[in-house]
mmCIF file of C-alpha atoms and ligand atoms in Angstrom:
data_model
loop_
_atom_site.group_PDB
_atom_site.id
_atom_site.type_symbol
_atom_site.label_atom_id
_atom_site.label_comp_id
_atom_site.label_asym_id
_atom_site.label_seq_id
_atom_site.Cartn_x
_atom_site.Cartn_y
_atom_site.Cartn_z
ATOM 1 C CA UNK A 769 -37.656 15.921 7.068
ATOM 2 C CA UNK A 770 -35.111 16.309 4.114
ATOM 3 C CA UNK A 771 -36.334 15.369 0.696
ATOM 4 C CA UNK A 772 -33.457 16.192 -1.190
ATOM 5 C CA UNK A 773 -31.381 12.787 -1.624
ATOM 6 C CA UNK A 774 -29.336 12.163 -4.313
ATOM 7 C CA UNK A 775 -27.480 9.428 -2.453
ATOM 8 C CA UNK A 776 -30.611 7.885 -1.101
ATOM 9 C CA UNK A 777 -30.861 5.046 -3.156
ATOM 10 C CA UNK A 778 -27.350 3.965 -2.605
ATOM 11 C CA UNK A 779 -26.345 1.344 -0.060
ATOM 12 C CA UNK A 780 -23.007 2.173 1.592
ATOM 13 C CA UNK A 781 -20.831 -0.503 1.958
ATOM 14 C CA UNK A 782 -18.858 -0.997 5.365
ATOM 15 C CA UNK A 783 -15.939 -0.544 3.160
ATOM 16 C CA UNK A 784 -16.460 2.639 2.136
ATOM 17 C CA UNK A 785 -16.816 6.174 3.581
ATOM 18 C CA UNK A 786 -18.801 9.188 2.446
ATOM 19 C CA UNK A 787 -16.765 12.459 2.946
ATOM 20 C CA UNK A 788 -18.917 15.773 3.659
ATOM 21 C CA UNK A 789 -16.006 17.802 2.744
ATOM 22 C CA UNK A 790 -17.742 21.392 3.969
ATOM 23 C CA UNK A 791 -17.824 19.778 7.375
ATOM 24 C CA UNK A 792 -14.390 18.092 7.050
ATOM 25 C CA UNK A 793 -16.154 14.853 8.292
ATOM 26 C CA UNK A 794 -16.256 11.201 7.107
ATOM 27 C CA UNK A 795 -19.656 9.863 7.462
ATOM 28 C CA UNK A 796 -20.495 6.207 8.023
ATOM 29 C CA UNK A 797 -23.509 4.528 6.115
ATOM 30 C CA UNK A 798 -25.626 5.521 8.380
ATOM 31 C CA UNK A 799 -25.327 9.603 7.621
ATOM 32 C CA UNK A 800 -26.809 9.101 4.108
ATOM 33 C CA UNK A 801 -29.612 11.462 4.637
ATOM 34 C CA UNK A 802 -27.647 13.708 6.181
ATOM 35 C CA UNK A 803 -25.205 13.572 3.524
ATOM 36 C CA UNK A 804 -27.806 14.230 0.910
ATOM 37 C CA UNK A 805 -29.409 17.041 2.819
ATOM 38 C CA UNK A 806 -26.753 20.261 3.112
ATOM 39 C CA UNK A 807 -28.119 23.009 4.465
ATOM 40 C CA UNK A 808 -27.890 26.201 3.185
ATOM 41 C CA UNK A 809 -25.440 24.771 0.009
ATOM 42 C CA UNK A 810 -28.845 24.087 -2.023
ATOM 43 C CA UNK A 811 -30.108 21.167 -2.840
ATOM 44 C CA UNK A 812 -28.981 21.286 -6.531
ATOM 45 C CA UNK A 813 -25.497 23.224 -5.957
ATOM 46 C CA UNK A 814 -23.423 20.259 -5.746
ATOM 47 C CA UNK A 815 -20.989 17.477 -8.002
ATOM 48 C CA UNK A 816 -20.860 14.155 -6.811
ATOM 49 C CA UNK A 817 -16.923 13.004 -6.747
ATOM 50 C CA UNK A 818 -15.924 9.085 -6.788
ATOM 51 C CA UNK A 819 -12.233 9.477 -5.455
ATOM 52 C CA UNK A 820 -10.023 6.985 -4.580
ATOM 53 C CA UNK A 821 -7.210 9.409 -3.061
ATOM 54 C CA UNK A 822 -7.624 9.561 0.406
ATOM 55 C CA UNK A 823 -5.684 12.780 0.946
ATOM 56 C CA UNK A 824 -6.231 15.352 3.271
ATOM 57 C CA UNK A 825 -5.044 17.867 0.310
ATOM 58 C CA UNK A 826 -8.240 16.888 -1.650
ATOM 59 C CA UNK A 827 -10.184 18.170 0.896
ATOM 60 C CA UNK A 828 -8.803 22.026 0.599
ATOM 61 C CA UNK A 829 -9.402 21.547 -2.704
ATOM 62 C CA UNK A 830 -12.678 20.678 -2.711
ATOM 63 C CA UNK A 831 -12.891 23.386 -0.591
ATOM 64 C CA UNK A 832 -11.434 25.717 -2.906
ATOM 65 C CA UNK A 833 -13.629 24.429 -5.565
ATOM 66 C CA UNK A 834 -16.948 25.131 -3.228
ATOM 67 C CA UNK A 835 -15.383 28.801 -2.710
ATOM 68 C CA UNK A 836 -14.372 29.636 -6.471
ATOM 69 C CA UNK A 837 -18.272 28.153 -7.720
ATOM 70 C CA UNK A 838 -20.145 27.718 -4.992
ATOM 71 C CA UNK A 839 -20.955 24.048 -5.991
ATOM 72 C CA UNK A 840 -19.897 21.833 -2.942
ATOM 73 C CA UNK A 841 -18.042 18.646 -4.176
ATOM 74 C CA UNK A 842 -19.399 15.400 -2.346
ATOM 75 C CA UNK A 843 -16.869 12.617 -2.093
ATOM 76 C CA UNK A 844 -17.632 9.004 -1.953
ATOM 77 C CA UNK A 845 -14.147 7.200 -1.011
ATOM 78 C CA UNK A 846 -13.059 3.703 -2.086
ATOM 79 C CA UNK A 847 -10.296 1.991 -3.523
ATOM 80 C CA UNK A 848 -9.946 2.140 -6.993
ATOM 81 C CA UNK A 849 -11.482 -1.247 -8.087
ATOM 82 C CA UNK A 850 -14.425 -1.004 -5.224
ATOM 83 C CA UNK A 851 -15.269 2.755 -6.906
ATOM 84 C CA UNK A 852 -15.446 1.030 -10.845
ATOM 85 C CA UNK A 853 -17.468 -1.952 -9.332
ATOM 86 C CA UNK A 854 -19.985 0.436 -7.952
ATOM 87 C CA UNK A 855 -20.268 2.388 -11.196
ATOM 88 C CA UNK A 856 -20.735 -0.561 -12.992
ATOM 89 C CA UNK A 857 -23.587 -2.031 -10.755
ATOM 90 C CA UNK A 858 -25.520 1.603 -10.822
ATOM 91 C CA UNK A 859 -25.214 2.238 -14.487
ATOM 92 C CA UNK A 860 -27.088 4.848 -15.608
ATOM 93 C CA UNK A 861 -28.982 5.327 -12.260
ATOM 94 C CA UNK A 862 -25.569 6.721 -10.947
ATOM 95 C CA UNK A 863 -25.294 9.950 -9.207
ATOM 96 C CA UNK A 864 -21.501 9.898 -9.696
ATOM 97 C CA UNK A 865 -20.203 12.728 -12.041
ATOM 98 C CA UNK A 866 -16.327 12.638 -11.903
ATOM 99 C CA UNK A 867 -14.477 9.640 -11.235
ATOM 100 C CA UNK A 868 -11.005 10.201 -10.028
ATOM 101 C CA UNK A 869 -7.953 7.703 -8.985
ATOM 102 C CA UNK A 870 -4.317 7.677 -8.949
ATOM 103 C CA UNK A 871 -2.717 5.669 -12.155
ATOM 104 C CA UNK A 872 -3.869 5.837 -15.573
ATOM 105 C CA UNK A 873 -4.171 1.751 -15.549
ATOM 106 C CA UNK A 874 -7.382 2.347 -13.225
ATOM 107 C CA UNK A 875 -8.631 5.121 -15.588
ATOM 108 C CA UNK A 876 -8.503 3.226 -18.456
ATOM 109 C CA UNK A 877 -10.823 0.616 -16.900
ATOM 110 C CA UNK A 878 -13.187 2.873 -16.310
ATOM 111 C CA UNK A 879 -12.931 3.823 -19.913
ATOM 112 C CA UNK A 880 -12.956 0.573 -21.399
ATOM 113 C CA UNK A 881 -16.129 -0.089 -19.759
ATOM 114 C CA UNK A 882 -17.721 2.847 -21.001
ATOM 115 C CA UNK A 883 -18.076 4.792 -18.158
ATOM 116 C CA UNK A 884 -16.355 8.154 -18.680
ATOM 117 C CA UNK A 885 -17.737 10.105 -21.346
ATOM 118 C CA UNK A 886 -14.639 12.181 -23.143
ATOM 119 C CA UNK A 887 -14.427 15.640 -22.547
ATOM 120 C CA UNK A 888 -12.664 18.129 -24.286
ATOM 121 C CA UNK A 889 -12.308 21.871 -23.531
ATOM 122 C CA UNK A 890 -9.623 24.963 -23.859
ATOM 123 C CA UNK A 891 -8.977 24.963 -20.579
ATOM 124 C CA UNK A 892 -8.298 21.452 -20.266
ATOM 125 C CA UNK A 893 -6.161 20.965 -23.264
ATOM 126 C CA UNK A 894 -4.307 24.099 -22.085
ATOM 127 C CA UNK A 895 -3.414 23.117 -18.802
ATOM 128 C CA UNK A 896 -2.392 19.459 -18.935
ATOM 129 C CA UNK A 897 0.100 18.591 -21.062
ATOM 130 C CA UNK A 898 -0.323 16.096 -23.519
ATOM 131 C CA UNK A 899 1.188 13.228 -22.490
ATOM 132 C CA UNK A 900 -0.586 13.674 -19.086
ATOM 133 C CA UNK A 901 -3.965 12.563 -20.215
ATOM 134 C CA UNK A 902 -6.024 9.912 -22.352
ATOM 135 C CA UNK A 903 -5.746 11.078 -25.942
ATOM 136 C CA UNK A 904 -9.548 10.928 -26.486
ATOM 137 C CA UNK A 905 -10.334 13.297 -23.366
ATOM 138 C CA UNK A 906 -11.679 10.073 -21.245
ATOM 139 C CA UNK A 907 -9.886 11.313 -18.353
ATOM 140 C CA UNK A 908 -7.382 14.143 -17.468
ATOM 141 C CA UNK A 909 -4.199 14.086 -15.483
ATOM 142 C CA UNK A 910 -4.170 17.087 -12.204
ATOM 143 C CA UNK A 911 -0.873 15.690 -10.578
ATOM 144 C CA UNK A 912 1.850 13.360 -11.552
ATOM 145 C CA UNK A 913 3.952 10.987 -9.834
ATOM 146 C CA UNK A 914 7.546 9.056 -10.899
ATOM 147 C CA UNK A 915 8.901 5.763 -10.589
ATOM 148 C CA UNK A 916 12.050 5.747 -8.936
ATOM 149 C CA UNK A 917 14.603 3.722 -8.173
ATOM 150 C CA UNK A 918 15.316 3.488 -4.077
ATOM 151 C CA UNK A 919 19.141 2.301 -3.603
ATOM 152 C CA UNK A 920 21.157 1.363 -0.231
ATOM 153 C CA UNK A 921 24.225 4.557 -0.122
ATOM 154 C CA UNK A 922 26.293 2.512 2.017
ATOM 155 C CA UNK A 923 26.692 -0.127 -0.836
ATOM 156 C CA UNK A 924 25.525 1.356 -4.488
ATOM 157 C CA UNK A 925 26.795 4.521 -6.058
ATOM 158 C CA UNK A 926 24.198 7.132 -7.832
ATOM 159 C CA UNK A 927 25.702 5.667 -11.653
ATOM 160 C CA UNK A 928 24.761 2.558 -10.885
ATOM 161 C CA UNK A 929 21.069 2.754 -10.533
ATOM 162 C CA UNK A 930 21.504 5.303 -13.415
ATOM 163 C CA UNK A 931 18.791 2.911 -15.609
ATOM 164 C CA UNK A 932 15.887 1.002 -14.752
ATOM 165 C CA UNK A 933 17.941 -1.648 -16.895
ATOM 166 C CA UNK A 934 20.770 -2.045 -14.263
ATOM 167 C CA UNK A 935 18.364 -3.758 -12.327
ATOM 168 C CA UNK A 936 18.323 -6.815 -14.350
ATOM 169 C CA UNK A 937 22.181 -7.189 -14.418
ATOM 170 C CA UNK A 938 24.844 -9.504 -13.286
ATOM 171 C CA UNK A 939 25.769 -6.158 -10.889
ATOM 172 C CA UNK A 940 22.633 -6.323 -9.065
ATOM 173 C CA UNK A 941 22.124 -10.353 -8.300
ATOM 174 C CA UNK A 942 20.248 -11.365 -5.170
ATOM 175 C CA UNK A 943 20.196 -7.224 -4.332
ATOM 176 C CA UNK A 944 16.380 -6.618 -5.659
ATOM 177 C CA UNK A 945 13.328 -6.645 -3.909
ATOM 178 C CA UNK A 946 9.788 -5.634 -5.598
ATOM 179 C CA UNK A 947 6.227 -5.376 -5.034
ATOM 180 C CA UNK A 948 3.986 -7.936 -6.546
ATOM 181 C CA UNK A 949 3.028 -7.844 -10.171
ATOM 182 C CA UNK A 950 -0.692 -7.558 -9.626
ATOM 183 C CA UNK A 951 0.166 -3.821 -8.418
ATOM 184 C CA UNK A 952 -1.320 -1.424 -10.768
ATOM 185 C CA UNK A 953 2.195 0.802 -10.287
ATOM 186 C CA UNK A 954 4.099 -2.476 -11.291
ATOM 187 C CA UNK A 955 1.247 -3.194 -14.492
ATOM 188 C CA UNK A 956 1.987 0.361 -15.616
ATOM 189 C CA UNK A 957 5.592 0.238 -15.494
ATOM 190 C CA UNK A 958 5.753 -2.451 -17.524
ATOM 191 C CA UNK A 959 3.328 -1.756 -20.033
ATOM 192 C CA UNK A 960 5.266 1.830 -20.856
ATOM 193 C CA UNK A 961 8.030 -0.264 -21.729
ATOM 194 C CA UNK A 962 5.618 -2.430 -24.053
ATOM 195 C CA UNK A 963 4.868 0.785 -25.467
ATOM 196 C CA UNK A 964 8.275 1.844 -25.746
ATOM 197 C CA UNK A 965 10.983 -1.205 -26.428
ATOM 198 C CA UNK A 966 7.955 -4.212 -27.464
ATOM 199 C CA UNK A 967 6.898 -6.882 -25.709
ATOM 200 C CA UNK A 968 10.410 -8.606 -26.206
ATOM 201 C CA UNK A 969 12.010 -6.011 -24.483
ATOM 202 C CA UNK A 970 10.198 -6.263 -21.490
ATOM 203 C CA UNK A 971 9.976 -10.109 -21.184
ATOM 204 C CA UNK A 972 13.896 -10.046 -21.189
ATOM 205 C CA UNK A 973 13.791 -7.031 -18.442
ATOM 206 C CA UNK A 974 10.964 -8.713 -16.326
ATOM 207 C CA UNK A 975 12.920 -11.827 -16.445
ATOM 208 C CA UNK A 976 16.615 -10.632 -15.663
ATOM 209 C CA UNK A 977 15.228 -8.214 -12.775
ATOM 210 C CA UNK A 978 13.165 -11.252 -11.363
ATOM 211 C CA UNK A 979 16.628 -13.063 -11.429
ATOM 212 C CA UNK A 980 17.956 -10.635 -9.166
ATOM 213 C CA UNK A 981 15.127 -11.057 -6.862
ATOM 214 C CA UNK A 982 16.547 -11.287 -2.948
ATOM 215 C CA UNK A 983 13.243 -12.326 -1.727
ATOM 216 C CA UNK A 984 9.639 -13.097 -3.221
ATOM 217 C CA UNK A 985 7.706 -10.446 -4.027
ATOM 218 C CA UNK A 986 5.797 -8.717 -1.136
ATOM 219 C CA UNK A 987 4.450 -5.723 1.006
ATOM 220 C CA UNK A 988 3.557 -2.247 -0.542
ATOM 221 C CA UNK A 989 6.088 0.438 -2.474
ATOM 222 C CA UNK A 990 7.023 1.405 1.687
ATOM 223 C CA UNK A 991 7.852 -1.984 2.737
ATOM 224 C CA UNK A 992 10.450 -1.828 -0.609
ATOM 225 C CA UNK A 993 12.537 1.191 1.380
ATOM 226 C CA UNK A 994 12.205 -0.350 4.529
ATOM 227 C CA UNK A 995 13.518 -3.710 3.049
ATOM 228 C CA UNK A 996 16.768 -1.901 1.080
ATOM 229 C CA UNK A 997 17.554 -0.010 4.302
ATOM 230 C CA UNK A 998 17.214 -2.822 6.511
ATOM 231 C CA UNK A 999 19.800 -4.195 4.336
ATOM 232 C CA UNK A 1000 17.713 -7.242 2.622
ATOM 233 C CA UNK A 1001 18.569 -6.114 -0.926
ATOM 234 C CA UNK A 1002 20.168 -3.167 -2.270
ATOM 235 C CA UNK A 1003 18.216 -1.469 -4.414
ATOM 236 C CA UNK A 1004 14.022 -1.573 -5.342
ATOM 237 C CA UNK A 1005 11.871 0.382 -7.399
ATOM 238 C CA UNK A 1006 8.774 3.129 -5.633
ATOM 239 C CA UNK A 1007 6.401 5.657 -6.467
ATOM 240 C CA UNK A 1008 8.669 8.836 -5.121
ATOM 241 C CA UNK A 1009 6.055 10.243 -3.205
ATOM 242 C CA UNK A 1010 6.464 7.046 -0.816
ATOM 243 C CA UNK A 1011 10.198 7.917 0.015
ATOM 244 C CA UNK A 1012 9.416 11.848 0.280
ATOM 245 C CA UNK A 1013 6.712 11.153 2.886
ATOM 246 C CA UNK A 1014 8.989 8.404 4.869
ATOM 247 C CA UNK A 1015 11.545 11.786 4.226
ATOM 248 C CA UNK A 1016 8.350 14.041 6.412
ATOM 249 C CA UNK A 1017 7.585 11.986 8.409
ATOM 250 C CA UNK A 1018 7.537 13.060 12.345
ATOM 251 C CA UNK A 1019 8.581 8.966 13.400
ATOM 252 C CA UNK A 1020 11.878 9.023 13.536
ATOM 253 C CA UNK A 1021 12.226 5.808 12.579
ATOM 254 C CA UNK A 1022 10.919 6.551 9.089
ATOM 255 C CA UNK A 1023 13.555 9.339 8.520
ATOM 256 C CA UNK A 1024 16.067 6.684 9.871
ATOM 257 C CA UNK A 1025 15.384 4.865 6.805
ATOM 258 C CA UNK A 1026 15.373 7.523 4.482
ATOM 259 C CA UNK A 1027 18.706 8.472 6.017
ATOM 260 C CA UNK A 1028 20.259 4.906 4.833
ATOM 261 C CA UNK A 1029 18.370 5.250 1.447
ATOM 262 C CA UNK A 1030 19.246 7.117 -1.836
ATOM 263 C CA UNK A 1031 16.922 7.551 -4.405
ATOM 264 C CA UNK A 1032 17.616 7.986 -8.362
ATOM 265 C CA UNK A 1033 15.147 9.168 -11.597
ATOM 266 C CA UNK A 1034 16.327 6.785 -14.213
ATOM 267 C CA UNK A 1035 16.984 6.723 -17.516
ATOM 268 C CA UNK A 1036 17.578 10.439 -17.866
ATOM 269 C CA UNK A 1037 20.038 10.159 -20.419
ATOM 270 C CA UNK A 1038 17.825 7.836 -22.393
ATOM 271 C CA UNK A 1039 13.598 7.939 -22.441
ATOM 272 C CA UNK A 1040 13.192 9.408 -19.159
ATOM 273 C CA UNK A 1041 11.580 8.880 -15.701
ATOM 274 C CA UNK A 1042 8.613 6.286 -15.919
ATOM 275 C CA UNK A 1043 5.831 9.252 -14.822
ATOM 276 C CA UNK A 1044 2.335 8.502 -14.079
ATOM 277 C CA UNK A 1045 -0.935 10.486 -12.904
ATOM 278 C CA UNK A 1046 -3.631 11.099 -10.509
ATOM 279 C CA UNK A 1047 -6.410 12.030 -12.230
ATOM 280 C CA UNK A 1048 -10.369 12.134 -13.402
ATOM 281 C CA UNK A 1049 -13.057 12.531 -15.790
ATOM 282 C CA UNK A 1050 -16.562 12.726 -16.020
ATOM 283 C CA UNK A 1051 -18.596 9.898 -15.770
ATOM 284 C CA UNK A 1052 -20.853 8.539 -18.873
ATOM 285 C CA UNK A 1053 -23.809 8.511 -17.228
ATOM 286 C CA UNK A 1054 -23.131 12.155 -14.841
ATOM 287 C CA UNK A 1055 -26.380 14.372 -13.554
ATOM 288 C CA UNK A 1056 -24.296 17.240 -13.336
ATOM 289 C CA UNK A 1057 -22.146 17.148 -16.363
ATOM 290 C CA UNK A 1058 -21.600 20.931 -16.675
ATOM 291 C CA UNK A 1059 -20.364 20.893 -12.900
ATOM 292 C CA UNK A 1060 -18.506 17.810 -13.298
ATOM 293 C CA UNK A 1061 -16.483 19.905 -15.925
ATOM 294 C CA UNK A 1062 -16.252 22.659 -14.283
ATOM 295 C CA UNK A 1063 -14.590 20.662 -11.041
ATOM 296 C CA UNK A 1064 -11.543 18.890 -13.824
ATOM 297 C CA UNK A 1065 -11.209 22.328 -14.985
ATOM 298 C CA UNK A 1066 -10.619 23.665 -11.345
ATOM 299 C CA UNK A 1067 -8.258 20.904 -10.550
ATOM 300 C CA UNK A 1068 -5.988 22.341 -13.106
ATOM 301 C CA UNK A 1069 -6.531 25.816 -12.580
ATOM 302 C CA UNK A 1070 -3.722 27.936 -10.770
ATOM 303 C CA UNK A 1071 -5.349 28.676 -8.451
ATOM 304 C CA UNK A 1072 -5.889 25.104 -7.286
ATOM 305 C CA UNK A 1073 -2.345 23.520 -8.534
ATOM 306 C CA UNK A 1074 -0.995 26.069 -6.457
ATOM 307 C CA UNK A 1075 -2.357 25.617 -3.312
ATOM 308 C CA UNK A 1076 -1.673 21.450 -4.109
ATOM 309 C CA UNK A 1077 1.356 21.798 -4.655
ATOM 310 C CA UNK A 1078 2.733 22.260 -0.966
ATOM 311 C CA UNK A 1079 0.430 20.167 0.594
ATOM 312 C CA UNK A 1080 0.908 17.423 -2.055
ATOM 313 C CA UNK A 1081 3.673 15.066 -2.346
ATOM 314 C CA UNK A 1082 3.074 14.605 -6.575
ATOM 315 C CA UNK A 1083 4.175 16.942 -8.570
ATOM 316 C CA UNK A 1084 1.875 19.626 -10.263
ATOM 317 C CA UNK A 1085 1.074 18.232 -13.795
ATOM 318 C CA UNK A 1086 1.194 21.765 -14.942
ATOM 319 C CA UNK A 1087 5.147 22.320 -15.997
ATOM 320 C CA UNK A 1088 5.023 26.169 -14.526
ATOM 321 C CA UNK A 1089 3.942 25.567 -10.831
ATOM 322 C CA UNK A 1090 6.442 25.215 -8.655
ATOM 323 C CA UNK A 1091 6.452 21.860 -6.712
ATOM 324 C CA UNK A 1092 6.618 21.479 -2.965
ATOM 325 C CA UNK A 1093 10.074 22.603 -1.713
ATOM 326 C CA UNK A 1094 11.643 19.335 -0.703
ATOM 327 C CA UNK A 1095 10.609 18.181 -4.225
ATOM 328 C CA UNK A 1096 11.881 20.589 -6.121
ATOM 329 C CA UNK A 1097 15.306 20.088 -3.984
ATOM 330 C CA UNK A 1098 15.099 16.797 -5.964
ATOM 331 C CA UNK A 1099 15.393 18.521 -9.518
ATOM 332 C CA UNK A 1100 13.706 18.434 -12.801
ATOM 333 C CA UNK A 1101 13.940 15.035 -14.516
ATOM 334 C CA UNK A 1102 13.073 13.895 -17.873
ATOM 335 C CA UNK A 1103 10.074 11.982 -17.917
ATOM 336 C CA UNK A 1104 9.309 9.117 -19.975
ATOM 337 C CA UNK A 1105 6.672 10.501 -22.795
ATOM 338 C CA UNK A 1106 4.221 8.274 -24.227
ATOM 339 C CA UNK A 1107 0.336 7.972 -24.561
ATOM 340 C CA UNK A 1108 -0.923 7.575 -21.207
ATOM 341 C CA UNK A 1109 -3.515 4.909 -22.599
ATOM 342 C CA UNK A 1110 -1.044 2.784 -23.461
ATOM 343 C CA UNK A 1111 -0.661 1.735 -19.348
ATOM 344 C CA UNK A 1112 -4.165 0.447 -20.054
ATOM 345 C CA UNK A 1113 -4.446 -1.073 -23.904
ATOM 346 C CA UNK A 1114 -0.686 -3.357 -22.638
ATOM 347 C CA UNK A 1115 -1.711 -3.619 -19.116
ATOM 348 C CA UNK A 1116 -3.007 -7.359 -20.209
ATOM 349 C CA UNK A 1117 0.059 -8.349 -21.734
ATOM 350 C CA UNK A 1118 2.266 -6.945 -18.993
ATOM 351 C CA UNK A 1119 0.280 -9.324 -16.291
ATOM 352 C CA UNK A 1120 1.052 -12.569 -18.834
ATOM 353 C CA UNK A 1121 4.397 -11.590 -18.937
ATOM 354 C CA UNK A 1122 4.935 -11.210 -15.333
ATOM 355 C CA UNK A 1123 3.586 -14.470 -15.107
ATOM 356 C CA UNK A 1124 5.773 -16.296 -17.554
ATOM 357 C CA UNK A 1125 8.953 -14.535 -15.900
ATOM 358 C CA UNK A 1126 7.565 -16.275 -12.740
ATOM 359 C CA UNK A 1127 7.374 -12.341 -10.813
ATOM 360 C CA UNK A 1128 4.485 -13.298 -8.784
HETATM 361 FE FE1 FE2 B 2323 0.350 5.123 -4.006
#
């Protein structure tokens, strides 16, 4: 009978999935003990990871992790807002020590309600660059990803997505189609222009790229490349690791789309390449703080951005390491360069102006 059960008290919702990452398995709610219990690991020799990447890359690295300290890395999976909602509810009782997600919008929630504690270390501060993480050490950037702009090559040429501001002109009427507003990626994007250009600025963007609109706003950063190949509009914005795995993919009707599609980093000859993060930090309240470190130190060792890299389709967030080949086939870009808690403190206003520019 296993005593050791860190997890025991929580109740698993149908929603989420607990990921014994030694076994490669993803355990329902009923494998809780089991979960707990890891034989042979120790019952102490373990960090407790709220992700809400679902990639089969995080796995080798946890792996990697569990071989470099010996400390086994327990995942609990969930979408972004489930993961914060659970934190919340457990407050201090919570066994979670690092909280990690994709877009610094959902890491600054976390922070604003108190639950990361800031962490600051050499190793850290070495490794990810500055702009890459919060400025107090709330959470820390391990890859990065860039807003692109996805164009039709049978009917736009390369200069004329050259901006994210072509978008909004005369050039581009009825020929843009978008995600909804409420997306975080969509929130972020517009609140590193708030940062950048004011609030003005981006009202008057929002509005003349919602004037372009060919449809209503709809389906996920995919369904925008499927849309512009299929010939609904001519050009969209994406995350670029959408188009790259469309560009992987073994159907051959994804690479069919790619084929149609061109993609562009824009404004390279002005602020850069909108770039955001996965990333993570240690929660206020974590067991196993030293660990928890020890695992956001890992994730930006070289030893672990190098064996992401070529399974990942983000790009390292450490300068030096080479990304995956098709993505270095892309080029270096410039990337926007602002403080990454800025997607958070204007994510607010960025919503309200959506709203006002009617971009539903
Ligand atoms: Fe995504």
């Amino acid at each position: 009978m296993c005593n050791c059960e860190p997890f025991a008290s929580f109740i698993l919702e149908a929603t989420l999935s607990f990921s014994l990452s030694r076994r490669g398995l993803v355990l329902g709610a009923s494998a809780t003990a089991l979960a707990a219990c890891t034989p042979g690991g120790g019952e102490d020799n373990y960090v407790n990871v709220y992700t809400a990447r679902h990639y089969d890359a995080d796995r080798a690295l946890y792996a990697g992790f569990q071989e470099a300290t010996g400390v086994e890395v327990r995942a609990l999976t969930g979408s972004a807002e489930q993961l914060l909602e659970r934190l919340r509810a457990e407050g201090e009782a919570s066994e979670a020590d690092v909280f990690v997600s994709a877009d610094a919008g959902n890491l600054w929630k976390v922070k604003e309600a108190g639950l990361f504690q800031n962490v600051v270390t050499p190793a850290l501060e070495q490794n990810v660059p500055q702009h890459l993480r919060d400025p107090e050490g709330a959470f820390w950037g391990f890859t990065k990803r860039a807003r692109i702009i996805v164009y039709r090559k049978d009917a736009v040429r390369p200069e004329e997505v050259a901006t994210m501001d072509a978008l909004g002109t005369a050039r581009f009427r009825n020929q843009i189609v978008m995600r909804s507003s409420s997306n975080t990626y969509q929130l972020s994007t517009l609140a590193a222009r708030i940062e950048r250009l004011g609030a003005e600025n981006a009202k008057a963007w929002a509005g003349a790229v919602r004037g372009n609109f060919a449809r209503d706003p709809q389906g996920s950063d995919s369904d925008q490349i499927k849309a512009v190949a299929a010939g609904e509009a001519q050009a969209s914005v994406c995350n670029h690791y959408y188009y790259f795995r469309m560009m992987r993919s073994e159907d051959a009707a994804d690479r069919d789309v790619i084929g149609k599609v061109g993609f562009a980093f824009p404004d390279q000859a002005g602020a850069g390449t909108h770039v955001n993060i996965s990333g993570g930090g240690v929660t206020a309240h974590a067991k196993r703080r030293e660990r928890a470190v020890q695992f956001l130190e890992y994730l930006v060792s070289d030893a672990a951005q190098t064996m992401l890299a070529p399974l990942n389709t983000e790009f390292p967030i450490r300068p030096q390491i080479a990304p995956a080949p098709d993505l270095a086939a892309a080029g270096a870009f410039k990337e926007e360069n602002i403080p990454l808690d800025a997607l958070g403190r204007h994510q607010a206003e960025a919503a309200r102006i959506f709203e006002e520019v009617g971009w539903s």
